Short mmCIF file of C-alpha atoms and ligand atoms in Angstrom, two decimals:
data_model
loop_
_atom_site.label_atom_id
_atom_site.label_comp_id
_atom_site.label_asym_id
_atom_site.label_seq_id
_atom_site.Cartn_x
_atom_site.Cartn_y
_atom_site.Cartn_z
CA UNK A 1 0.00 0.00 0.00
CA UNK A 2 1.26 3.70 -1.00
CA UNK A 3 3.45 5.20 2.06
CA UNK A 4 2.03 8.07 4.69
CA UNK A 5 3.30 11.50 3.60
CA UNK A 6 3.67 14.22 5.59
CA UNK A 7 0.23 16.23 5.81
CA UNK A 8 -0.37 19.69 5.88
CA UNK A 9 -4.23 20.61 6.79
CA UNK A 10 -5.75 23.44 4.26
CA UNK A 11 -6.76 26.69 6.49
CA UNK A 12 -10.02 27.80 5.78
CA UNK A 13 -10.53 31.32 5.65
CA UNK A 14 -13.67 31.97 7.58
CA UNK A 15 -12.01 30.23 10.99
CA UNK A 16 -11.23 34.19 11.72
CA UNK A 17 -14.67 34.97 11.81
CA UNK A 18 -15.58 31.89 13.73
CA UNK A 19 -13.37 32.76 16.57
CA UNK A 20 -14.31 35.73 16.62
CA UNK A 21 -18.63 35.03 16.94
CA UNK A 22 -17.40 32.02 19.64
CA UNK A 23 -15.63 34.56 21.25
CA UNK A 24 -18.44 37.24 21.47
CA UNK A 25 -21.34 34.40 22.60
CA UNK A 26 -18.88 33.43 25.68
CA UNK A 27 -18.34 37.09 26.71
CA UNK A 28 -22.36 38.04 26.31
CA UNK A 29 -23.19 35.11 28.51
CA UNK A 30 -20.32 35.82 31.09
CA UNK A 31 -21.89 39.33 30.81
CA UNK A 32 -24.75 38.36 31.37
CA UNK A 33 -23.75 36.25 34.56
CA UNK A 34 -23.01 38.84 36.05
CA UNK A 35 -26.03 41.16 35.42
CA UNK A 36 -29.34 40.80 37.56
CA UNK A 37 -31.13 41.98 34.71
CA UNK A 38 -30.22 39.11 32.54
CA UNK A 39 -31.21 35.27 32.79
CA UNK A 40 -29.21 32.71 31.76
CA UNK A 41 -30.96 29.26 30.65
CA UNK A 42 -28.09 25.86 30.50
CA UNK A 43 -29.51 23.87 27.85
CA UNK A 44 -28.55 20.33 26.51
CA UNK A 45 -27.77 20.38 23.39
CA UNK A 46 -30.48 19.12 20.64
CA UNK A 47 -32.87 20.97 23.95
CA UNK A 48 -35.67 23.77 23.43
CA UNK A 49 -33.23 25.96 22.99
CA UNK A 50 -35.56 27.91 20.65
CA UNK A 51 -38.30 28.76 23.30
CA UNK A 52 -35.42 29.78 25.79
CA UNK A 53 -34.43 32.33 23.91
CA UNK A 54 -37.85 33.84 22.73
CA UNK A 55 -38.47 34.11 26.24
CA UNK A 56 -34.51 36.47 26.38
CA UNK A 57 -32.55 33.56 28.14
CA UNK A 58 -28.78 33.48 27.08
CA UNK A 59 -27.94 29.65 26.57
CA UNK A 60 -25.27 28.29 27.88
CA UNK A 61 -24.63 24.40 26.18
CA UNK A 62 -22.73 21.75 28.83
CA UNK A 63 -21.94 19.52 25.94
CA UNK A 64 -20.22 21.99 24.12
CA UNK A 65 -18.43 22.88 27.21
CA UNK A 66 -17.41 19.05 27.46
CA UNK A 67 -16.19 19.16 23.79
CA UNK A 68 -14.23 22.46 24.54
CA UNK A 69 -12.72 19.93 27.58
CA UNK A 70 -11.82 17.22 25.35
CA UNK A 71 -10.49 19.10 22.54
CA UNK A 72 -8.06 21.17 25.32
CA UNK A 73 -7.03 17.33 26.58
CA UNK A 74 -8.15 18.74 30.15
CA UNK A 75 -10.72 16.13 30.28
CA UNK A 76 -8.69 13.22 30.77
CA UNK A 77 -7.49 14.97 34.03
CA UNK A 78 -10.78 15.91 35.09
CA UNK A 79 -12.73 13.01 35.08
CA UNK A 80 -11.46 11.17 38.29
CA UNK A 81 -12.78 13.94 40.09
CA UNK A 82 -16.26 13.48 39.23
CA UNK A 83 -15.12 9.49 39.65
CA UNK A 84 -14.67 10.11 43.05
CA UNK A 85 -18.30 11.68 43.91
CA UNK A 86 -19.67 8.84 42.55
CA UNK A 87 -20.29 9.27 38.64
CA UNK A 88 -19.09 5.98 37.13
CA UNK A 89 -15.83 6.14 34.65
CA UNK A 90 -18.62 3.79 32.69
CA UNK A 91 -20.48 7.03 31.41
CA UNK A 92 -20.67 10.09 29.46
CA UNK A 93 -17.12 11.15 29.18
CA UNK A 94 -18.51 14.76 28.61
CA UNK A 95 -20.19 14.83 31.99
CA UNK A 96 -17.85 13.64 34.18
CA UNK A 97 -15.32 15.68 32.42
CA UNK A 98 -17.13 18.61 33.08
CA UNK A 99 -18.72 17.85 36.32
CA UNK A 100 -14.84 16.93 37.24
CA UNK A 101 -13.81 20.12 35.73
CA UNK A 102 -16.10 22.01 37.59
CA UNK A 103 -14.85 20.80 40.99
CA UNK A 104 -11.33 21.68 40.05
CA UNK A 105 -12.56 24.70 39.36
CA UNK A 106 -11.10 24.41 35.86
CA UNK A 107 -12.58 25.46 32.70
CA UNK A 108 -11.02 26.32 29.29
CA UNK A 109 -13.15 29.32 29.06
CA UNK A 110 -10.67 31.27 31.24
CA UNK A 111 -7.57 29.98 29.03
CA UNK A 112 -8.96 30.73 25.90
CA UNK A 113 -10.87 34.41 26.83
CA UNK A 114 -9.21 36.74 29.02
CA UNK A 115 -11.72 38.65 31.90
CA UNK A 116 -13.48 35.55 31.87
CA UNK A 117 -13.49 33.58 35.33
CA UNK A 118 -15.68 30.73 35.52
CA UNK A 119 -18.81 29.25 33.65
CA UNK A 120 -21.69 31.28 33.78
CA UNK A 121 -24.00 30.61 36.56
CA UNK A 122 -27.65 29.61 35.09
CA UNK A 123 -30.90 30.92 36.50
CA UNK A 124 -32.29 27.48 35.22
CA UNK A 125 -31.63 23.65 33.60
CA UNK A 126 -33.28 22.83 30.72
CA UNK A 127 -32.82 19.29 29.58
CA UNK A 128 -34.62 17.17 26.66
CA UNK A 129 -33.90 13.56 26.81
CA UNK A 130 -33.86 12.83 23.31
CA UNK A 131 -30.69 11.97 23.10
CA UNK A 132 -29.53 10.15 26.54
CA UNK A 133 -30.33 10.41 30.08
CA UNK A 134 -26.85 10.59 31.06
CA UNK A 135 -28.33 14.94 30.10
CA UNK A 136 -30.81 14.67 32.89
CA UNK A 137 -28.24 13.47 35.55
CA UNK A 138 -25.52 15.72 34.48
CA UNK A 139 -27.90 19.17 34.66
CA UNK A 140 -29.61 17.26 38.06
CA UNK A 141 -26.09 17.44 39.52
CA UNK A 142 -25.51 21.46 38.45
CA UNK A 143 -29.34 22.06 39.71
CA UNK A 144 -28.33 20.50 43.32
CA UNK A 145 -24.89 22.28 43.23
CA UNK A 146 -26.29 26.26 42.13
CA UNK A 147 -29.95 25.27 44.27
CA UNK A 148 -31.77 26.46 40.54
CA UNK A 149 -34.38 24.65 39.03
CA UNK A 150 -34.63 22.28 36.51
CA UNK A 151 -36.97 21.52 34.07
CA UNK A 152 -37.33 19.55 30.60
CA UNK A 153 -38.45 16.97 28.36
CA UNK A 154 -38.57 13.68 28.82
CA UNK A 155 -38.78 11.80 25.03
CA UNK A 156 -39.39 8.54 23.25
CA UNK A 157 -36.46 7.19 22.21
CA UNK A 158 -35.23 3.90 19.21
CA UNK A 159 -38.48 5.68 17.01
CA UNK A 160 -39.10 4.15 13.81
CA UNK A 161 -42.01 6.50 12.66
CA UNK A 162 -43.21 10.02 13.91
CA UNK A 163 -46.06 9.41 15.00
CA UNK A 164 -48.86 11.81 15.92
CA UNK A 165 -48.81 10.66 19.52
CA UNK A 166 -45.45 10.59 19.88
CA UNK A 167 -45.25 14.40 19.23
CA UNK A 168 -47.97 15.15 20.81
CA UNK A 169 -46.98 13.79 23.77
CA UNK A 170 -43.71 16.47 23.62
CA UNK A 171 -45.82 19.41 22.88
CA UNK A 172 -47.42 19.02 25.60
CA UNK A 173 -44.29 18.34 28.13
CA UNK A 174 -43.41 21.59 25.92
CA UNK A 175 -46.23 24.09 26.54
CA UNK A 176 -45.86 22.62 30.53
CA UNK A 177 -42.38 24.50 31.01
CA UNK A 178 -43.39 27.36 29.30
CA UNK A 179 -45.03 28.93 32.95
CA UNK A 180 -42.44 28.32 35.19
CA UNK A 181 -39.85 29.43 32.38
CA UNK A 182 -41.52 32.98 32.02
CA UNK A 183 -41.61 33.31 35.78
CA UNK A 184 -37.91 32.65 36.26
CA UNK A 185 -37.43 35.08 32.63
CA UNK A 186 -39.41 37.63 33.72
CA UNK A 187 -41.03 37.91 30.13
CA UNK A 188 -44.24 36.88 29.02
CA UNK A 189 -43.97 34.58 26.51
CA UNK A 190 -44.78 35.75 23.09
CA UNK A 191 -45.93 33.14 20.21
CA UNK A 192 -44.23 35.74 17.32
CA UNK A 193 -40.96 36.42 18.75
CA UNK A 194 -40.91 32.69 19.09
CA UNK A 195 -41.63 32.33 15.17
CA UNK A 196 -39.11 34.93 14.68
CA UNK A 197 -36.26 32.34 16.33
CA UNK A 198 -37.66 29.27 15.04
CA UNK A 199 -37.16 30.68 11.38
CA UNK A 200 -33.49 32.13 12.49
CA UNK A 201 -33.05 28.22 13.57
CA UNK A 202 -34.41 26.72 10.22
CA UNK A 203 -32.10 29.30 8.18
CA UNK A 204 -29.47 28.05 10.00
CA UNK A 205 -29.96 24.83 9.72
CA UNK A 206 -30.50 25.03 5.86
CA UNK A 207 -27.08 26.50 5.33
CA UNK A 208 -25.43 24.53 7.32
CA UNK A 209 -27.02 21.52 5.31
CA UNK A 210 -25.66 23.25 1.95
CA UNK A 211 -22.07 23.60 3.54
CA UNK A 212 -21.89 20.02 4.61
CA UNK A 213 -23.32 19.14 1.23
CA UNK A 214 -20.48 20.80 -0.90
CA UNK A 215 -18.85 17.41 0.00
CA UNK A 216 -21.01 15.96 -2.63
CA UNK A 217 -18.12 17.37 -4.87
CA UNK A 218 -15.06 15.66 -5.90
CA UNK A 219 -12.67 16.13 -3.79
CA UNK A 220 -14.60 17.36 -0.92
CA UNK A 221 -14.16 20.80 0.30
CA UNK A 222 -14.32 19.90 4.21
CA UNK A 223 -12.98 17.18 6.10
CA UNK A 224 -15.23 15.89 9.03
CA UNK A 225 -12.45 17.08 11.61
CA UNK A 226 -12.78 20.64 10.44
CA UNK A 227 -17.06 20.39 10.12
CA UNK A 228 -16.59 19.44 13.94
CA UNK A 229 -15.24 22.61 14.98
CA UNK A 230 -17.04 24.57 12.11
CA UNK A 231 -19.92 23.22 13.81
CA UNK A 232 -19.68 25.53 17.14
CA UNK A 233 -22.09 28.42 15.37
CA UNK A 234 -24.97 26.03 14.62
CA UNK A 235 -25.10 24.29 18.19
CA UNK A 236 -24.52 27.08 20.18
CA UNK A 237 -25.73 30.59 17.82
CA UNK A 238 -29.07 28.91 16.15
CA UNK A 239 -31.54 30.88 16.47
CA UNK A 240 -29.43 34.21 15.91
CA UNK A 241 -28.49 36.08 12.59
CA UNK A 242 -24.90 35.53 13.31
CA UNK A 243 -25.14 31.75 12.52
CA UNK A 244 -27.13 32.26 9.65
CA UNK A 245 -24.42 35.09 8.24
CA UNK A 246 -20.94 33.00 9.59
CA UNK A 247 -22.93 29.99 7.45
CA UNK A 248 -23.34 32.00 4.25
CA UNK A 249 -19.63 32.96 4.55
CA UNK A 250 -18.33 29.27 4.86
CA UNK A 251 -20.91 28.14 2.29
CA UNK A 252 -19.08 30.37 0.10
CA UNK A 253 -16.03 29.55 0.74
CA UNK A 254 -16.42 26.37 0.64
CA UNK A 255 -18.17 26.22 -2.83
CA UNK A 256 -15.24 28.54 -4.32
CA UNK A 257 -13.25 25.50 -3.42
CA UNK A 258 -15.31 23.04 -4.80
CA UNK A 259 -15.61 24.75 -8.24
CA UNK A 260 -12.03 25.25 -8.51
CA UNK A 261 -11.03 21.38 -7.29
CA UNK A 262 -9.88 22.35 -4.12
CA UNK A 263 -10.24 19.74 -1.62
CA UNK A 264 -9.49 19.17 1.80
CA UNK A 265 -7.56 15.97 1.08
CA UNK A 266 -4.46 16.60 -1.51
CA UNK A 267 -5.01 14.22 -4.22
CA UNK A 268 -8.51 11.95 -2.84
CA UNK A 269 -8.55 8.51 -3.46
CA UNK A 270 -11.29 7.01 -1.06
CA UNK A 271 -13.74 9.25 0.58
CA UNK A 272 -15.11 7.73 4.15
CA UNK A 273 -17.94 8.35 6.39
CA UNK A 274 -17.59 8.63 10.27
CA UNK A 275 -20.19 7.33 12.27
CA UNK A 276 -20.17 8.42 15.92
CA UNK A 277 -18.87 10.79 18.20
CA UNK A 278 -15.60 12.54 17.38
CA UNK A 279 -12.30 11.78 19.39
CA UNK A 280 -11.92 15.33 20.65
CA UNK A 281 -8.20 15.84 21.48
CA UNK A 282 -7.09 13.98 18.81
CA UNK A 283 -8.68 15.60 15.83
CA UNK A 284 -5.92 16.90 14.68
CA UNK A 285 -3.75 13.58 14.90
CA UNK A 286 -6.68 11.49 13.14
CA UNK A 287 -7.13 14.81 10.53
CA UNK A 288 -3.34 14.52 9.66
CA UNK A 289 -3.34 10.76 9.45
CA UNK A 290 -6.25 10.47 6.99
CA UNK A 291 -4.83 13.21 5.12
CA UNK A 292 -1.37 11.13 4.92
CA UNK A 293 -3.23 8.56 3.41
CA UNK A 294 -4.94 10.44 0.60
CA UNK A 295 -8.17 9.75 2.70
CA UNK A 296 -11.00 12.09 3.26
CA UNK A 297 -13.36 11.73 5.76
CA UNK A 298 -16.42 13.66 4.29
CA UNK A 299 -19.71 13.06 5.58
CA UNK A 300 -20.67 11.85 9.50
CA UNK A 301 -23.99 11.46 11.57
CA UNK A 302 -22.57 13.61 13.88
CA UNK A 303 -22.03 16.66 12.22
CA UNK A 304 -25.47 15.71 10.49
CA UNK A 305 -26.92 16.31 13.40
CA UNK A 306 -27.64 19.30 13.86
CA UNK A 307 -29.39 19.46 10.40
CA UNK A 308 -33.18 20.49 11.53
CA UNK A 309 -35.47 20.23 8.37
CA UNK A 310 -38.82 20.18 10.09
CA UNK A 311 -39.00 23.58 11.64
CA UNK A 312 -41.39 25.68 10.73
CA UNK A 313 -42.51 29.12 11.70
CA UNK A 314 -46.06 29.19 11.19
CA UNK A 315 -46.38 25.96 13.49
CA UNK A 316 -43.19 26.46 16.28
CA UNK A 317 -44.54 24.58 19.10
CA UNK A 318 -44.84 21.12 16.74
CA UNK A 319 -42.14 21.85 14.68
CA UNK A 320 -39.29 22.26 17.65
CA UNK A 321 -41.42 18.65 18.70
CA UNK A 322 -40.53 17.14 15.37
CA UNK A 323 -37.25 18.67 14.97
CA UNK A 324 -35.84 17.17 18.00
CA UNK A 325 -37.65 13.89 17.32
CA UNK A 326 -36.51 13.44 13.74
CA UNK A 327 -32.91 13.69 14.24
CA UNK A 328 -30.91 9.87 13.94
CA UNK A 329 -30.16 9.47 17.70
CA UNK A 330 -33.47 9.23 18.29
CA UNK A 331 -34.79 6.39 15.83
CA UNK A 332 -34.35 3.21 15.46
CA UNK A 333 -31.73 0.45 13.63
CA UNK A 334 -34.06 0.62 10.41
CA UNK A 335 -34.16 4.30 10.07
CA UNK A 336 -30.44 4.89 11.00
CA UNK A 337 -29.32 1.52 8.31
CA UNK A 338 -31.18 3.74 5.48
CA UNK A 339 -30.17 6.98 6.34
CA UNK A 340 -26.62 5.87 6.45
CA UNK A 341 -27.32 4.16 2.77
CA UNK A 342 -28.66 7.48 1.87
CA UNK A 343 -25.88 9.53 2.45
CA UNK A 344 -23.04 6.35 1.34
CA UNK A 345 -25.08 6.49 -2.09
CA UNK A 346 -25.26 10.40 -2.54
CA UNK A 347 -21.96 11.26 -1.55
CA UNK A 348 -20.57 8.27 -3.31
CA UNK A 349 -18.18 7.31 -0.11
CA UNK A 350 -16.26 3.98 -0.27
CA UNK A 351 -16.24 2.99 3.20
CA UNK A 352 -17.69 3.09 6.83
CA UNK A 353 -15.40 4.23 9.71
CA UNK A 354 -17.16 3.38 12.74
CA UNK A 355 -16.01 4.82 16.68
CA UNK A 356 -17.12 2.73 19.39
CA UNK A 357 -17.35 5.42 21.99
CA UNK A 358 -16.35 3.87 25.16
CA UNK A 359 -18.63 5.74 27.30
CA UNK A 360 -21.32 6.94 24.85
CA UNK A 361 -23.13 4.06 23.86
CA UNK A 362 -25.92 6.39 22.52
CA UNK A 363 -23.81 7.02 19.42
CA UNK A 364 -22.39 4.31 19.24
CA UNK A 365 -24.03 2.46 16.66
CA UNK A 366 -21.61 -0.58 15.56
CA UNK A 367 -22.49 -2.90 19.28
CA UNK A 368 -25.32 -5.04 17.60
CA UNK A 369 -24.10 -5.52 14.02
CA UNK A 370 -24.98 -2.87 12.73
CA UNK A 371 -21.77 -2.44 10.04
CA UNK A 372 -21.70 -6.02 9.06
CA UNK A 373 -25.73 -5.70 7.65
CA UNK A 374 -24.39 -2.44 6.15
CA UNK A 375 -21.62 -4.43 4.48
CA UNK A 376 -23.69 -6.78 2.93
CA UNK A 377 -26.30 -4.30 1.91
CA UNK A 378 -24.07 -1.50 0.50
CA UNK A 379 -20.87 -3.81 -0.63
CA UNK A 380 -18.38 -1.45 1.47
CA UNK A 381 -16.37 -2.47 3.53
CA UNK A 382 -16.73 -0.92 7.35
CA UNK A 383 -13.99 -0.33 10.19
CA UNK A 384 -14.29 -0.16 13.45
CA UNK A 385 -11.77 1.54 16.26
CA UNK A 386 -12.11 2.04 20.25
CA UNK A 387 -11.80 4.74 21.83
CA UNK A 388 -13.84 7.64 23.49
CA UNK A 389 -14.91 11.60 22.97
CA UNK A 390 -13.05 12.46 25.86
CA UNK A 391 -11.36 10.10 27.92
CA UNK A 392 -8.51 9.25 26.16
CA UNK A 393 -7.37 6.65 28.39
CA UNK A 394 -10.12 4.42 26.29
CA UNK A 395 -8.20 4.89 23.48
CA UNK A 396 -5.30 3.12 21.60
CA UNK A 397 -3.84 5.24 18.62
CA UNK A 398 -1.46 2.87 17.59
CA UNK A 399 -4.12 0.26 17.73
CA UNK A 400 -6.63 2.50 15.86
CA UNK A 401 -4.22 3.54 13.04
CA UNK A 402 -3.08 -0.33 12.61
CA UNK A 403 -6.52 -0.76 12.16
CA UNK A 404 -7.35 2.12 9.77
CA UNK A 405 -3.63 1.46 7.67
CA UNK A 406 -5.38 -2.21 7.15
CA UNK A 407 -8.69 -0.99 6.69
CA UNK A 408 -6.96 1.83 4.27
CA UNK A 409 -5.85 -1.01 2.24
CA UNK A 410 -8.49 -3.18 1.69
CA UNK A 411 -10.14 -0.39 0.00
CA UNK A 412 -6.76 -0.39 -2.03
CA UNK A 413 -7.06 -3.53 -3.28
CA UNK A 414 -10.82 -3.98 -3.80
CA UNK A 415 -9.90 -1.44 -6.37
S1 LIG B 501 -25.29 11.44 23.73
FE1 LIG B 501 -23.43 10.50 24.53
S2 LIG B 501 -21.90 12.12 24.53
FE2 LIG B 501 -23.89 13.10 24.30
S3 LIG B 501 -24.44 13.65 26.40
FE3 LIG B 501 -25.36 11.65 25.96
S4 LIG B 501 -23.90 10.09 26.68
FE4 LIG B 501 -22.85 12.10 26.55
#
């Protein structure tokens, strides 16, 4: 098999102006912190995050906090802490990296942004369990420690269809925290300044679609490692013109690049998807490594996930139901098998990379055979390597890049 070269990663431009709106969302909440006048609303992150701000919350996202913590490498070091108060090394790596954090009084938001102290203190916990319940236990922990409430939803999970009871059953749990959320707010909660976010959300959400979908192209324009940092706007601005302007920027960017055969991977050969979570501080490593191999890793569920199609102004209150009910963490093996076809067929990828996340078993997706069927029904071949988001103790690099080198080859010689 051909030889890893030495890898450079392509800049893209618009990181500048990334920084930059990251930068400005962590001093307005820190600002806000510290003002009376202002509420600030933790939310998890696929949460009604939508309603919180129509009602003039700041959000604050934990998980993005714990990605911040994994990508820094201070996780690893924080975990035992939350270990030791009884939060098993079994689960989410992002809360007990955070939790941990938090004890040590440690946070990367005082490395990275100067005047900055500590996290910002939240008024209230908003949780939706779509997702995992490991979300409900970690905000049930913060509730205890600041004595604030907590409130959220509590959803169906492995869904096949939508159906009309299922979403009815999270409007409801919806329109139930709406009371106790204006009385901690302080603002009455008003149906068109809701519309007004839900369609910032959706606009959002569209571009970032379109940029993720310039890796149609060959060679693709973004490699997954970059879409997870390029990712920051839509989980933590939606619902704000900002994201919907930094999106138009990258879009363009990124389809300059694709028109002019610029891709992210010097000279593409095999183009991969990534199912599951990223392997925070070592995105760089794995980015470089691929890249050596004239491998791109262009498409992933989890960047995909923050894709919300179904919002829709004129009905907020269902569509922020369906929005957070649609999305692939939610549904079952059938849905996710097809929707993984889907993208395999439409962005015309020649393998399967999947990351058995030691402590996430929620997106991990390859425990009950799961890539073999896809084998067989998409005549790829799939990978699979151990490790974690965040604790990198769970993870072998040598043993994951033996595995990818071999992996890397079989696609050589099915050739
Ligand atoms: S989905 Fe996984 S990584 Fe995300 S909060 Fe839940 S357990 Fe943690």
């Amino acid at each position: 098999m051909g030889e890893e070269k030495k890898a450079t990663i392509k800049k893209i431009q618009a990181t500048g102006q990334m920084r930059k709106i990251m930068a400005d969302y962590f001093y307005e909440l820190d600002a806000a912190a510290r003002d009376d006048s202002q509420k600030v609303a933790w939310c998890t992150s696929v949460g009604p995050a939508e309603l919180l701000l129509s009602l003039g919350f700041r959000v604050y996202y934990p998980e993005n906090h714990g990605a911040m913590l994994g990508a820094t490498r201070m996780a690893t070091n924080c975990i035992p802490a939350a270990n030791a108060i009884g939060y098993s090394p079994d689960i989410c790596s992002y809360l007990t990296s955070d939790v941990g954090a938090y004890l040590r009084k440690e946070t990367p938001l005082t490395r990275a942004y100067e005047g900055i102290e500590g996290l910002p203190k939240p008024d209230v916990l908003v949780f939706n369990t779509n997702q995992c319940r490991d979300v409900q236990d970690w905000l049930s922990w913060y509730s205890r420690e600041f004595q604030v409430p907590i409130m959220g939803i509590s959803s169906f999970r492995n869904i096949g269809k939508i159906t009309d009871e299922v979403l009815e059953g999270i409007v409801q749990q919806i329109k139930d925290i709406i009371p106790p959320l204006e009385k901690i707010s302080g603002n009455k909660f008003d149906i068109d300044r809701f519309r007004e976010v839900v369609a910032l959300s959706k606009k959002c959400s569209a571009s970032w679609k379109k940029v993720l979908e310039t890796n149609m192209s060959a060679p693709a324009p973004l490699s997954f490692f970059d879409a997870t940092i390029h990712m920051g706007p839509a989980v933590v601005l939606r619902g704000s013109e900002t994201a919907v302007e930094y999106y138009e920027l990258l879009l363009k960017e990124l389809e300059e690049r694709a028109k002019n055969g610029v891709g992210a991977v010097e000279g593409e050969k095999f183009r991969l998807y990534w199912e599951g979570m990223p392997i925070w501080g070592k995105l760089r490593d794995m980015s470089e490594f691929f890249i050596g191999f004239n491998t791109a890793v262009i498409a992933s569920t989890y960047c995909n996930s923050w894709i919300f199609e179904a919002f829709d102004p004129a009905d907020p209150i269902l569509s922020m139901a369906r929005a957070y009910t649609e999305i692939f963490i939610v549904r079952d093996e059938n849905f996710k098998e097809k929707y993984i076809e889907d993208i395999v067929k439409r962005f015309k990828l020649d393998g399967i990379l999947f990351h058995d996340a030691k402590t996430c078993p929620n997106n991990s997706n390859n425990r009950y055979g799961m890539p073999e069927r896809l084998e067989k029904r998409l005549n790829i071949p799939t990978v699979t390597i151990n490790g974690d988001l965040n604790d990198l103790r769970c993870f072998s690099e040598e043993q994951a890049k033996t595995n990818i080198e071999a992996f890397i080859e079989q696609l050589e010689t099915s050739r």
